Short mmCIF file of C-alpha atoms and ligand atoms in Angstrom, two decimals:
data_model
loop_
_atom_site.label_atom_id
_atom_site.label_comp_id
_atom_site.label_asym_id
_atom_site.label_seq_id
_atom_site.Cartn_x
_atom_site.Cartn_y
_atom_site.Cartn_z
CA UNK A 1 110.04 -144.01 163.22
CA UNK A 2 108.27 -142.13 160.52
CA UNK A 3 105.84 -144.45 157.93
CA UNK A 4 104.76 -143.34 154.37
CA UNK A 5 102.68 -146.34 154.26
CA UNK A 6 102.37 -149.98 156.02
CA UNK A 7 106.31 -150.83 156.40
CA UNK A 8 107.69 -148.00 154.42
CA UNK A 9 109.80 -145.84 156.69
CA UNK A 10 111.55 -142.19 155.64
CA UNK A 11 115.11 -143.32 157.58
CA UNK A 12 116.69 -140.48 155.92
CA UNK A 13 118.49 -137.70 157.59
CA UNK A 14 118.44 -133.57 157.73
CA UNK A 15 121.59 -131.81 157.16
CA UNK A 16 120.13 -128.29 158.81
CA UNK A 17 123.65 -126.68 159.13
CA UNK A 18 125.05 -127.34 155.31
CA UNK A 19 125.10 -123.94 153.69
CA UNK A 20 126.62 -125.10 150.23
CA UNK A 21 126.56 -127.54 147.99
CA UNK A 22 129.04 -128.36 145.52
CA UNK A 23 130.81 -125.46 146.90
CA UNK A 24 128.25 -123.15 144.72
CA UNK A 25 125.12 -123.67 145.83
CA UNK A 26 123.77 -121.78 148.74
CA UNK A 27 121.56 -123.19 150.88
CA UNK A 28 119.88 -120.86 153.36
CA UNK A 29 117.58 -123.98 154.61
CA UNK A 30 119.80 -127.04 154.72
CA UNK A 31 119.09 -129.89 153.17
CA UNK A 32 117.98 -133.43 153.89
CA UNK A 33 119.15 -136.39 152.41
CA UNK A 34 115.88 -139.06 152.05
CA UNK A 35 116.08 -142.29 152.37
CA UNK A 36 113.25 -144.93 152.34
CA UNK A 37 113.09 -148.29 153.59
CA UNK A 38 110.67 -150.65 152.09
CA UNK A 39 109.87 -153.97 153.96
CA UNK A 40 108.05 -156.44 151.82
CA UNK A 41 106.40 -159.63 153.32
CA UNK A 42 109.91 -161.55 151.57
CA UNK A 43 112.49 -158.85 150.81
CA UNK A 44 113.69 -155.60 152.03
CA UNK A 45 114.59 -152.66 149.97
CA UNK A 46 116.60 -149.64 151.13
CA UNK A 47 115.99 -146.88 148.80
CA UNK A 48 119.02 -144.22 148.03
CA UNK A 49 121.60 -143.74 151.82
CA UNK A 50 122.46 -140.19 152.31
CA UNK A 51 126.14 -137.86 152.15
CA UNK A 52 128.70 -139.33 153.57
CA UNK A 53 129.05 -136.89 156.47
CA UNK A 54 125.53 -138.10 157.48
CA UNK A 55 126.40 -141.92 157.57
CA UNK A 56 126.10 -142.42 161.15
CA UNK A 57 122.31 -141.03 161.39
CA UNK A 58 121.47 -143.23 158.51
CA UNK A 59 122.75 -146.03 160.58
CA UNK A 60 120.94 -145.04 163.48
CA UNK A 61 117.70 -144.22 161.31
CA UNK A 62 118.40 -147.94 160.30
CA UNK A 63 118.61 -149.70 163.89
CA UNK A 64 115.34 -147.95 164.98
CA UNK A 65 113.61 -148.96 162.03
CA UNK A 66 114.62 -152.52 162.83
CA UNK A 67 116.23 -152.93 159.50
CA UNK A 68 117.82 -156.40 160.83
CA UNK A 69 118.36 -157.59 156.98
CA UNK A 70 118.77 -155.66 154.00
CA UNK A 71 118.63 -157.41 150.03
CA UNK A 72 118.60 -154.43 148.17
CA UNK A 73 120.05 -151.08 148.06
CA UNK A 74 118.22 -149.14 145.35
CA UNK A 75 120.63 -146.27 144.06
CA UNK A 76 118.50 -143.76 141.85
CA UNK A 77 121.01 -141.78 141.39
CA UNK A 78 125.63 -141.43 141.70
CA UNK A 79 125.95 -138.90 143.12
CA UNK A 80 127.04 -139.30 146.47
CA UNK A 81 124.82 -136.81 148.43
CA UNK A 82 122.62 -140.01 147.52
CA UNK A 83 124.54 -143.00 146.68
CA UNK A 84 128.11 -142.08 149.81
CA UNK A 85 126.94 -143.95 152.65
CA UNK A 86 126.43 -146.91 150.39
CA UNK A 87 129.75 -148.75 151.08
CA UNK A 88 129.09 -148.05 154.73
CA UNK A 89 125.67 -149.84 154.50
CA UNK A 90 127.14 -152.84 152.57
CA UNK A 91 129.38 -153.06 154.98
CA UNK A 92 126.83 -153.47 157.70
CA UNK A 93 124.71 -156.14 155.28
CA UNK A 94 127.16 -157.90 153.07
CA UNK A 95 124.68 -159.84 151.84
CA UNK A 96 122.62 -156.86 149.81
CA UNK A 97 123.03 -155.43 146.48
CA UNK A 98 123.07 -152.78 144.80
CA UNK A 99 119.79 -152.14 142.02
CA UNK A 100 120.48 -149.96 139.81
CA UNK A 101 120.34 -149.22 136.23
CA UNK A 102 123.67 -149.89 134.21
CA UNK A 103 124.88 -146.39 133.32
CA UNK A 104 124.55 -145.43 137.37
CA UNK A 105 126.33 -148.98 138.10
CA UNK A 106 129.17 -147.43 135.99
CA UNK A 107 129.76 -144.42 137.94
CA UNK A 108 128.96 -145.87 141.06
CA UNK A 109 131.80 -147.99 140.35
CA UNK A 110 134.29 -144.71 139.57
CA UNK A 111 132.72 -143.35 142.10
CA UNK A 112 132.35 -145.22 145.47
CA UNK A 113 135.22 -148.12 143.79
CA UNK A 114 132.72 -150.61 144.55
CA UNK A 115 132.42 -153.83 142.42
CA UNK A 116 131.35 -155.47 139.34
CA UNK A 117 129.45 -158.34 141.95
CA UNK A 118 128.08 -156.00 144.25
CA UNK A 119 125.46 -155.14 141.48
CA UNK A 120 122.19 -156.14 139.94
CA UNK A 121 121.10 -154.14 137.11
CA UNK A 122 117.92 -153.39 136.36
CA UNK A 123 116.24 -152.29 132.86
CA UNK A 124 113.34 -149.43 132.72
CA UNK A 125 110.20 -150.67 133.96
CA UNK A 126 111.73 -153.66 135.37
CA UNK A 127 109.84 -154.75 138.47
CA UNK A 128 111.44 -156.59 141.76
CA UNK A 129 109.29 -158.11 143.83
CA UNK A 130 109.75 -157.95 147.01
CA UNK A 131 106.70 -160.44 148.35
CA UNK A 132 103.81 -157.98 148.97
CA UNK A 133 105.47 -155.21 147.53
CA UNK A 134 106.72 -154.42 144.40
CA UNK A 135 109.20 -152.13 143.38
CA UNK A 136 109.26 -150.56 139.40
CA UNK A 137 112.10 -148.85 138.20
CA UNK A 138 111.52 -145.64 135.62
CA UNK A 139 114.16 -144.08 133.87
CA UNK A 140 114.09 -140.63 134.32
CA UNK A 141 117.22 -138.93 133.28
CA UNK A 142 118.92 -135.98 133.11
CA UNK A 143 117.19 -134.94 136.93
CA UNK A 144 120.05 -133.93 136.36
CA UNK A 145 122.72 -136.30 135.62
CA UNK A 146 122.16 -138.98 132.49
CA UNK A 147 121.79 -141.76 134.52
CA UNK A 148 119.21 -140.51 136.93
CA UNK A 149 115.37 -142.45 137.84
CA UNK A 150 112.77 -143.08 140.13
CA UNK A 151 110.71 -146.09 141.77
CA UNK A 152 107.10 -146.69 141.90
CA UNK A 153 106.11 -148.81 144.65
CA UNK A 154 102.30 -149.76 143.17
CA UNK A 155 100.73 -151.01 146.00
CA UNK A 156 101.43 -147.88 148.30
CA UNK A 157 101.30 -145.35 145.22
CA UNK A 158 103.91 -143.70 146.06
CA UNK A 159 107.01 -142.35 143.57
CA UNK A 160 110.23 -141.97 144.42
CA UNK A 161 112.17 -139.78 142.45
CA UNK A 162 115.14 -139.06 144.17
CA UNK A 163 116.58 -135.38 142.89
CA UNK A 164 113.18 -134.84 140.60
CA UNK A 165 110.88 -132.44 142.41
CA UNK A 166 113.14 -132.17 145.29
CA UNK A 167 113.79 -129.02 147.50
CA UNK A 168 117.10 -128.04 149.98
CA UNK A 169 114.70 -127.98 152.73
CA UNK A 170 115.29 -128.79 156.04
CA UNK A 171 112.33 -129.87 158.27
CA UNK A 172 111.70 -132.24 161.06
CA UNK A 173 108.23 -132.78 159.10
CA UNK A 174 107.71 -135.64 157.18
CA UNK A 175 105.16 -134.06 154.95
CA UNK A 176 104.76 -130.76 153.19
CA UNK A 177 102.49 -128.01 154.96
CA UNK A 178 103.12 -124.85 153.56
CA UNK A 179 102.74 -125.37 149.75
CA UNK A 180 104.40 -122.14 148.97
CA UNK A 181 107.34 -121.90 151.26
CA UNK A 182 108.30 -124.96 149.40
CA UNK A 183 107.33 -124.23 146.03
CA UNK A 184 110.41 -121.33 146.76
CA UNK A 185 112.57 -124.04 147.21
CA UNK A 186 111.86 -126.11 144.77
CA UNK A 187 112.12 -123.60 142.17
CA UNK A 188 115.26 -123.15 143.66
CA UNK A 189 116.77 -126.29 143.05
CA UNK A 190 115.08 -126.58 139.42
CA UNK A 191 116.59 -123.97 138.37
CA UNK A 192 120.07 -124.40 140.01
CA UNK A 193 120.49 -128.07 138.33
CA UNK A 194 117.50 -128.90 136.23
CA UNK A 195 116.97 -125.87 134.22
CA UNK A 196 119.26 -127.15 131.11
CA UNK A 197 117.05 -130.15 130.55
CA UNK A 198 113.72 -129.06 130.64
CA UNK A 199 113.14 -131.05 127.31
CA UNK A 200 114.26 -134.17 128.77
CA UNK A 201 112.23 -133.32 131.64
CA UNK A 202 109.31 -132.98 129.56
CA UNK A 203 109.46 -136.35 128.93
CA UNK A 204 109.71 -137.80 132.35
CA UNK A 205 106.62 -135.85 133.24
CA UNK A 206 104.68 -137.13 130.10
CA UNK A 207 105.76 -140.91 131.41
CA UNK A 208 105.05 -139.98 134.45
CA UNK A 209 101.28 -139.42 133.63
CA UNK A 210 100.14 -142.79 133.73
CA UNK A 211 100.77 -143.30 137.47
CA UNK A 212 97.54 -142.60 139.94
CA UNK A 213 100.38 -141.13 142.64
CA UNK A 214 99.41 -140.91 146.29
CA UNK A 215 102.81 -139.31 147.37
CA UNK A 216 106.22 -138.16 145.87
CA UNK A 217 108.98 -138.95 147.81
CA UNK A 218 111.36 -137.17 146.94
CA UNK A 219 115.49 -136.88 147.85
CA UNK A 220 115.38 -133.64 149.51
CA UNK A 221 112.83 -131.22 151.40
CA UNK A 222 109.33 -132.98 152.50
CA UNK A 223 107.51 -135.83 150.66
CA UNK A 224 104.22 -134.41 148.48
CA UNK A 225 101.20 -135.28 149.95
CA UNK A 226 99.18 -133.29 146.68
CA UNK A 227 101.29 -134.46 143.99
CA UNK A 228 99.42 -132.05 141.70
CA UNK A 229 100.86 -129.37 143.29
CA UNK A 230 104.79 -130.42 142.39
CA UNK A 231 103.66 -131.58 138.95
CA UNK A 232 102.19 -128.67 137.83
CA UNK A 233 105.11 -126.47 139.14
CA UNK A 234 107.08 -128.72 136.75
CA UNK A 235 105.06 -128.30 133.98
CA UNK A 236 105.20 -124.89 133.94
CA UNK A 237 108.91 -124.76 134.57
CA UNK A 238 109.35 -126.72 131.44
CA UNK A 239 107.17 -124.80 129.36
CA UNK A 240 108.27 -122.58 126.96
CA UNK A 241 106.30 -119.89 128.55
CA UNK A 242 108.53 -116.72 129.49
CA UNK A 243 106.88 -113.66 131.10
CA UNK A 244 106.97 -110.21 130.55
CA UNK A 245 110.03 -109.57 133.26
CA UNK A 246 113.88 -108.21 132.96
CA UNK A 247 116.28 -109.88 135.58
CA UNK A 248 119.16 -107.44 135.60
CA UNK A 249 122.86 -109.04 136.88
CA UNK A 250 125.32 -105.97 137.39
CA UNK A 251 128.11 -104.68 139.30
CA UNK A 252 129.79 -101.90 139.41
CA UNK A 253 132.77 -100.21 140.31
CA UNK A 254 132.34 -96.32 140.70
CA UNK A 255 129.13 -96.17 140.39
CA UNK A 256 128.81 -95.71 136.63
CA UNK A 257 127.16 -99.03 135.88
CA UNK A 258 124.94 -98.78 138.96
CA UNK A 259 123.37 -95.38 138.31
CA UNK A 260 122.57 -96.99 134.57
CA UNK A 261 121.27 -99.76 136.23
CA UNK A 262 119.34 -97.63 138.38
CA UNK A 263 117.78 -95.87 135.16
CA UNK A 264 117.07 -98.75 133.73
CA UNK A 265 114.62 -100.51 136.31
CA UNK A 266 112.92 -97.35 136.30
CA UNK A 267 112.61 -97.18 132.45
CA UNK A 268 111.52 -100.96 132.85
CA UNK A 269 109.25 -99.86 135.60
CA UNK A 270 107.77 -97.12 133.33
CA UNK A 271 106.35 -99.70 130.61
CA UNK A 272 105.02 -102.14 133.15
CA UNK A 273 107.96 -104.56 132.66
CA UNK A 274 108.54 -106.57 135.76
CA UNK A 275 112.09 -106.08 136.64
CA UNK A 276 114.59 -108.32 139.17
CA UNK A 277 118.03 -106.35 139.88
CA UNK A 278 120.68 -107.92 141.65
CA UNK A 279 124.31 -106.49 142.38
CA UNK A 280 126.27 -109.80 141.77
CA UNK A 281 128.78 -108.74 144.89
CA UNK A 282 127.90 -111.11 147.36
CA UNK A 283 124.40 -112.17 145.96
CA UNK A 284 122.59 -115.21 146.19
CA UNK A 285 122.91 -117.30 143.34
CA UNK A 286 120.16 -119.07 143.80
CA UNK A 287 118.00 -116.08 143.81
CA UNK A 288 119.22 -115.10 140.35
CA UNK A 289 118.72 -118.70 139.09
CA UNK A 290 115.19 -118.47 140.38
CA UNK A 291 114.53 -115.26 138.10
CA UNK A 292 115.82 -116.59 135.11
CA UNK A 293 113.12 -119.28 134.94
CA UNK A 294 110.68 -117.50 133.89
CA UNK A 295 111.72 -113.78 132.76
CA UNK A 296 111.67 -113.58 128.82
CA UNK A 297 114.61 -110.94 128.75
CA UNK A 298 118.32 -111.45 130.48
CA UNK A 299 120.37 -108.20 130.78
CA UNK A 300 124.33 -108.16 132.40
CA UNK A 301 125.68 -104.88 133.44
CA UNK A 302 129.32 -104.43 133.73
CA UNK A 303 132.55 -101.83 133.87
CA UNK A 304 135.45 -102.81 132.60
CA UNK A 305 138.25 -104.41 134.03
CA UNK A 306 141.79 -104.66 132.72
CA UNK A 307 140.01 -104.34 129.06
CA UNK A 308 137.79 -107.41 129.75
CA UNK A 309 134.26 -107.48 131.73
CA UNK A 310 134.50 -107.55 135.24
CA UNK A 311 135.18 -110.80 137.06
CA UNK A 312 131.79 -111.03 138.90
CA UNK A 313 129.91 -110.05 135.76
CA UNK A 314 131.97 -112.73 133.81
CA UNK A 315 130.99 -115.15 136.45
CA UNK A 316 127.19 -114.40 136.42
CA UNK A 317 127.64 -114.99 132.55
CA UNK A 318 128.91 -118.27 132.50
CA UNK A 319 126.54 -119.45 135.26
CA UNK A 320 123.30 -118.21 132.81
CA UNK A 321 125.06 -120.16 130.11
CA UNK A 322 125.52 -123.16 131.87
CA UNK A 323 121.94 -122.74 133.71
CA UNK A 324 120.50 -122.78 129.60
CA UNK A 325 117.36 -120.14 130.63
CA UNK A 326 114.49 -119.92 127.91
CA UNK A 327 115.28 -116.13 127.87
CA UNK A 328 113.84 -114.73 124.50
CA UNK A 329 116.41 -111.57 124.54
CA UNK A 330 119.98 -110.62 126.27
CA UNK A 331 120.79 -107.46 126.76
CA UNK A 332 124.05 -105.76 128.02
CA UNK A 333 124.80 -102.36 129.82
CA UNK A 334 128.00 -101.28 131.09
CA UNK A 335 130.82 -98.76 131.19
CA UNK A 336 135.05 -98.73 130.34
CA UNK A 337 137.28 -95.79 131.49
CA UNK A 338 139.49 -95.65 128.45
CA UNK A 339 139.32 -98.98 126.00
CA UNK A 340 138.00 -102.54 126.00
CA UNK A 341 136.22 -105.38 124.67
CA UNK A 342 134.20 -106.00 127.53
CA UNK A 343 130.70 -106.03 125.74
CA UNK A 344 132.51 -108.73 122.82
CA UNK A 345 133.47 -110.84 125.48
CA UNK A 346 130.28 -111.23 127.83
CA UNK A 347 127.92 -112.08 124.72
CA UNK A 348 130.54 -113.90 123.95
CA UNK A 349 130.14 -115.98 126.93
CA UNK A 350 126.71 -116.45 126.35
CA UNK A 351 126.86 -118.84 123.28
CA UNK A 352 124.02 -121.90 124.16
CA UNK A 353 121.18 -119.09 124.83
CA UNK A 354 118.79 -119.38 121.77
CA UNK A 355 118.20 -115.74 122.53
CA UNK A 356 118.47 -112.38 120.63
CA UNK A 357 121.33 -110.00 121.28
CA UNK A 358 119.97 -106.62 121.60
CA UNK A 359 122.15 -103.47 120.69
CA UNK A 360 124.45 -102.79 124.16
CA UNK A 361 124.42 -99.22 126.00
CA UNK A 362 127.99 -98.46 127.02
CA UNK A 363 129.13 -95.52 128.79
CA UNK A 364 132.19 -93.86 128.88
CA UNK A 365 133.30 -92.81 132.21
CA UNK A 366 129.98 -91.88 134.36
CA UNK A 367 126.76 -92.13 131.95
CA UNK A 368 125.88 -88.49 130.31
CA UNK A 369 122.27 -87.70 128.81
CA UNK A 370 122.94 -89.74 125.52
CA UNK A 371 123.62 -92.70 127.82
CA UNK A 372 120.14 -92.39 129.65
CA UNK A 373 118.54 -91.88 126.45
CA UNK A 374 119.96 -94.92 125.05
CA UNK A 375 118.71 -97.18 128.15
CA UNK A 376 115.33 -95.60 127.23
CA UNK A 377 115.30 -96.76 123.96
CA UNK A 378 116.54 -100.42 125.11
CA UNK A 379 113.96 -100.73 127.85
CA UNK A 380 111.43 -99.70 124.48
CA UNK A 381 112.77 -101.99 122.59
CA UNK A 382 112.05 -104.71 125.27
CA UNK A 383 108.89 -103.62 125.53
CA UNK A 384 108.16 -103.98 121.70
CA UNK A 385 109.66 -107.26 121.62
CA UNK A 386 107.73 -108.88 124.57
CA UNK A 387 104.45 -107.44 123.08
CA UNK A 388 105.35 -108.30 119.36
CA UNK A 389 106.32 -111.96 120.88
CA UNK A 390 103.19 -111.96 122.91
CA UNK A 391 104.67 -111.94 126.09
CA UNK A 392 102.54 -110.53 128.96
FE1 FEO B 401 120.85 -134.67 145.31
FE2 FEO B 401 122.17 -134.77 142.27
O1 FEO B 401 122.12 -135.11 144.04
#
């Protein structure tokens, strides 16, 4: 069995075949589901189960860590990726309960249907002891539901923060080694589920600064052995730093939209603006979430369908919406055969951006020299903006 630290086991489990989550989420690595168990010289802790289709390993996980009592189950976090093989483990130590904070309680209740008694609720900073070790709780919300924290366990310094600086990483290694490969994924999962609340986040990470950490544990992907590294990811993520880049969402039907799209990363390419293009049939979300956490300028490109935007582009518009991006400027290009509202209804669609709309380039039919022209001046105008805003 794997140790953190003196009695601290990772008994969580890898999910290496899961290849969505939520039924949206691609995940081309898997994902783990962490679990820690925490063995004081009085009490022991469990911290977080895993998904309910991973119960069993947990279990197992469990046995071999000799995990012959159980007091506390420390839920971080509801959802049940975390919190689903709870009932399971009460069932296997009815004597434990459930530490959590009281919002969490709540939906763990609607949730899992557990009960009122199975509880003890805990307040932020509250400490359990559990003889040797002790166990603080720190609110941390919106990582990325309201209810959301982590716990420091002072004596090991070690954090763990559940969702917060986690990655859909599989890996049979308890500790990260390639720094990079899972920056990707982390930045990944920030921006699939974190992005909206970088404020909030901003705050966790200033509370956060106090603590001399050893290790972040986190929910998913590898525990940080360099907490640094994770931190200042986050930090920058939060920031309201954009860069001087374009990520371009299009599709296209007969080619009209493509071709301008086509133009267009060459115009962008012409005045040094970085440029990420993807044809929204059959791309990776997650790679267009990635993009949009940094680039200072969104564009959608769309024909028209039916008089309204095109279903995929209409779908890549609601996810930027919901994902909240700190993209300075949105821009549109696009094309309609014979009438429409298309452009009206995307930027429509795009209501909680704090972003300027810039003028949209519509063809009709396949784009003629006025059209190309006209992507020229937008890609300009991009360029003017970035350098008047003092984006580089
Ligand atoms: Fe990993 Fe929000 O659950």
């Amino acid at each position: 069995m794997r140790e953190l630290a003196e009695r601290v086991f990772a008994v969580g489990v890898q999910h290496w075949d899961r290849r969505l989550f939520d039924e949206l989420i691609p995940l081309p690595d898997g994902t783990s589901y962490n679990a820690y168990l925490v063995k004081g010289s009085e009490k022991t802790a469990l911290l977080d189960t895993a998904d309910p289709a991973k119960t069993h390993e947990l279990i197992d996980h469990l046995v071999q860590a000799g995990a012959d009592k159980i007091d506390y189950v420390v839920s971080h976090h509801a959802e049940q990726d975390h919190s689903g093989s709870i009932p399971d483990v009460l069932l296997m130590y009815p004597d434990a309960k459930v530490v959590t904070n009281p919002k969490c309680k709540e939906m763990l209740i609607h949730h899992l249907r557990l009960e009122d008694e199975q509880f003890v609720t805990v307040e932020d900073g509250e400490k359990l002891s559990l003889g040797d070790k002790t166990l603080q709780f720190i609110y941390t919300p919106w990582v990325h539901w309201p209810e959301t924290m982590s716990t420091w366990l002072a004596e090991d310094r070690i954090l763990f923060s559940c969702d917060f600086f986690g990655s859909h990483k599989t890996s049979n290694r308890l500790y990260v080694e390639d720094e990079w490969e899972v920056y990707e994924a982390a930045k990944r999962y920030f921006a699939e589920i974190m992005m909206p609340f970088r404020s909030a986040i901003r705050g966790n990470l200033k509370k956060l600064e106090p603590l001399d950490i050893r290790l972040i544990a986190p929910g998913h992907g590898p525990v940080y052995p360099n907490p640094s590294f994770i931190v200042n990811a986050y930090q920058d993520w939060v920031s309201d730093r954009v860069k001087n880049e374009v990520v371009l969402a299009y599709v296209s039907m007969h080619d009209s939209t493509r071709r301008m799209a086509d133009y267009f990363v060459d115009a962008l390419t012409a005045r040094n603006i970085k440029a990420h293009l993807f044809n929204l049939t059959g791309e990776d979300i997650g790679k267009l979430a990635i993009s949009l956490v940094d680039a200072a300028t969104v564009v959608l490109g769309s024909p028209t369908v039916l008089t309204g935007p095109h279903p995929s582009a209409a779908y890549a518009a609601m996810l930027v919406n919901a994902l909240r991006p700190k993209t300075r400027f949105v821009g549109l290009i696009g094309s309609f055969g014979w009438a429409g509202k298309m452009p009206e209804q995307l930027i429509g669609m795009l209501s909680n951006l704090k972003a300027e709309t810039l003028e949209p380039v519509i063809a009709r039919g396949f784009p003629d020299e006025s059209v190309f022209s006209a992507l020229d001046d937008l890609a300009e105008k991009i360029r003017v903006k970035h350098t008047e805003a003092g984006i580089v």
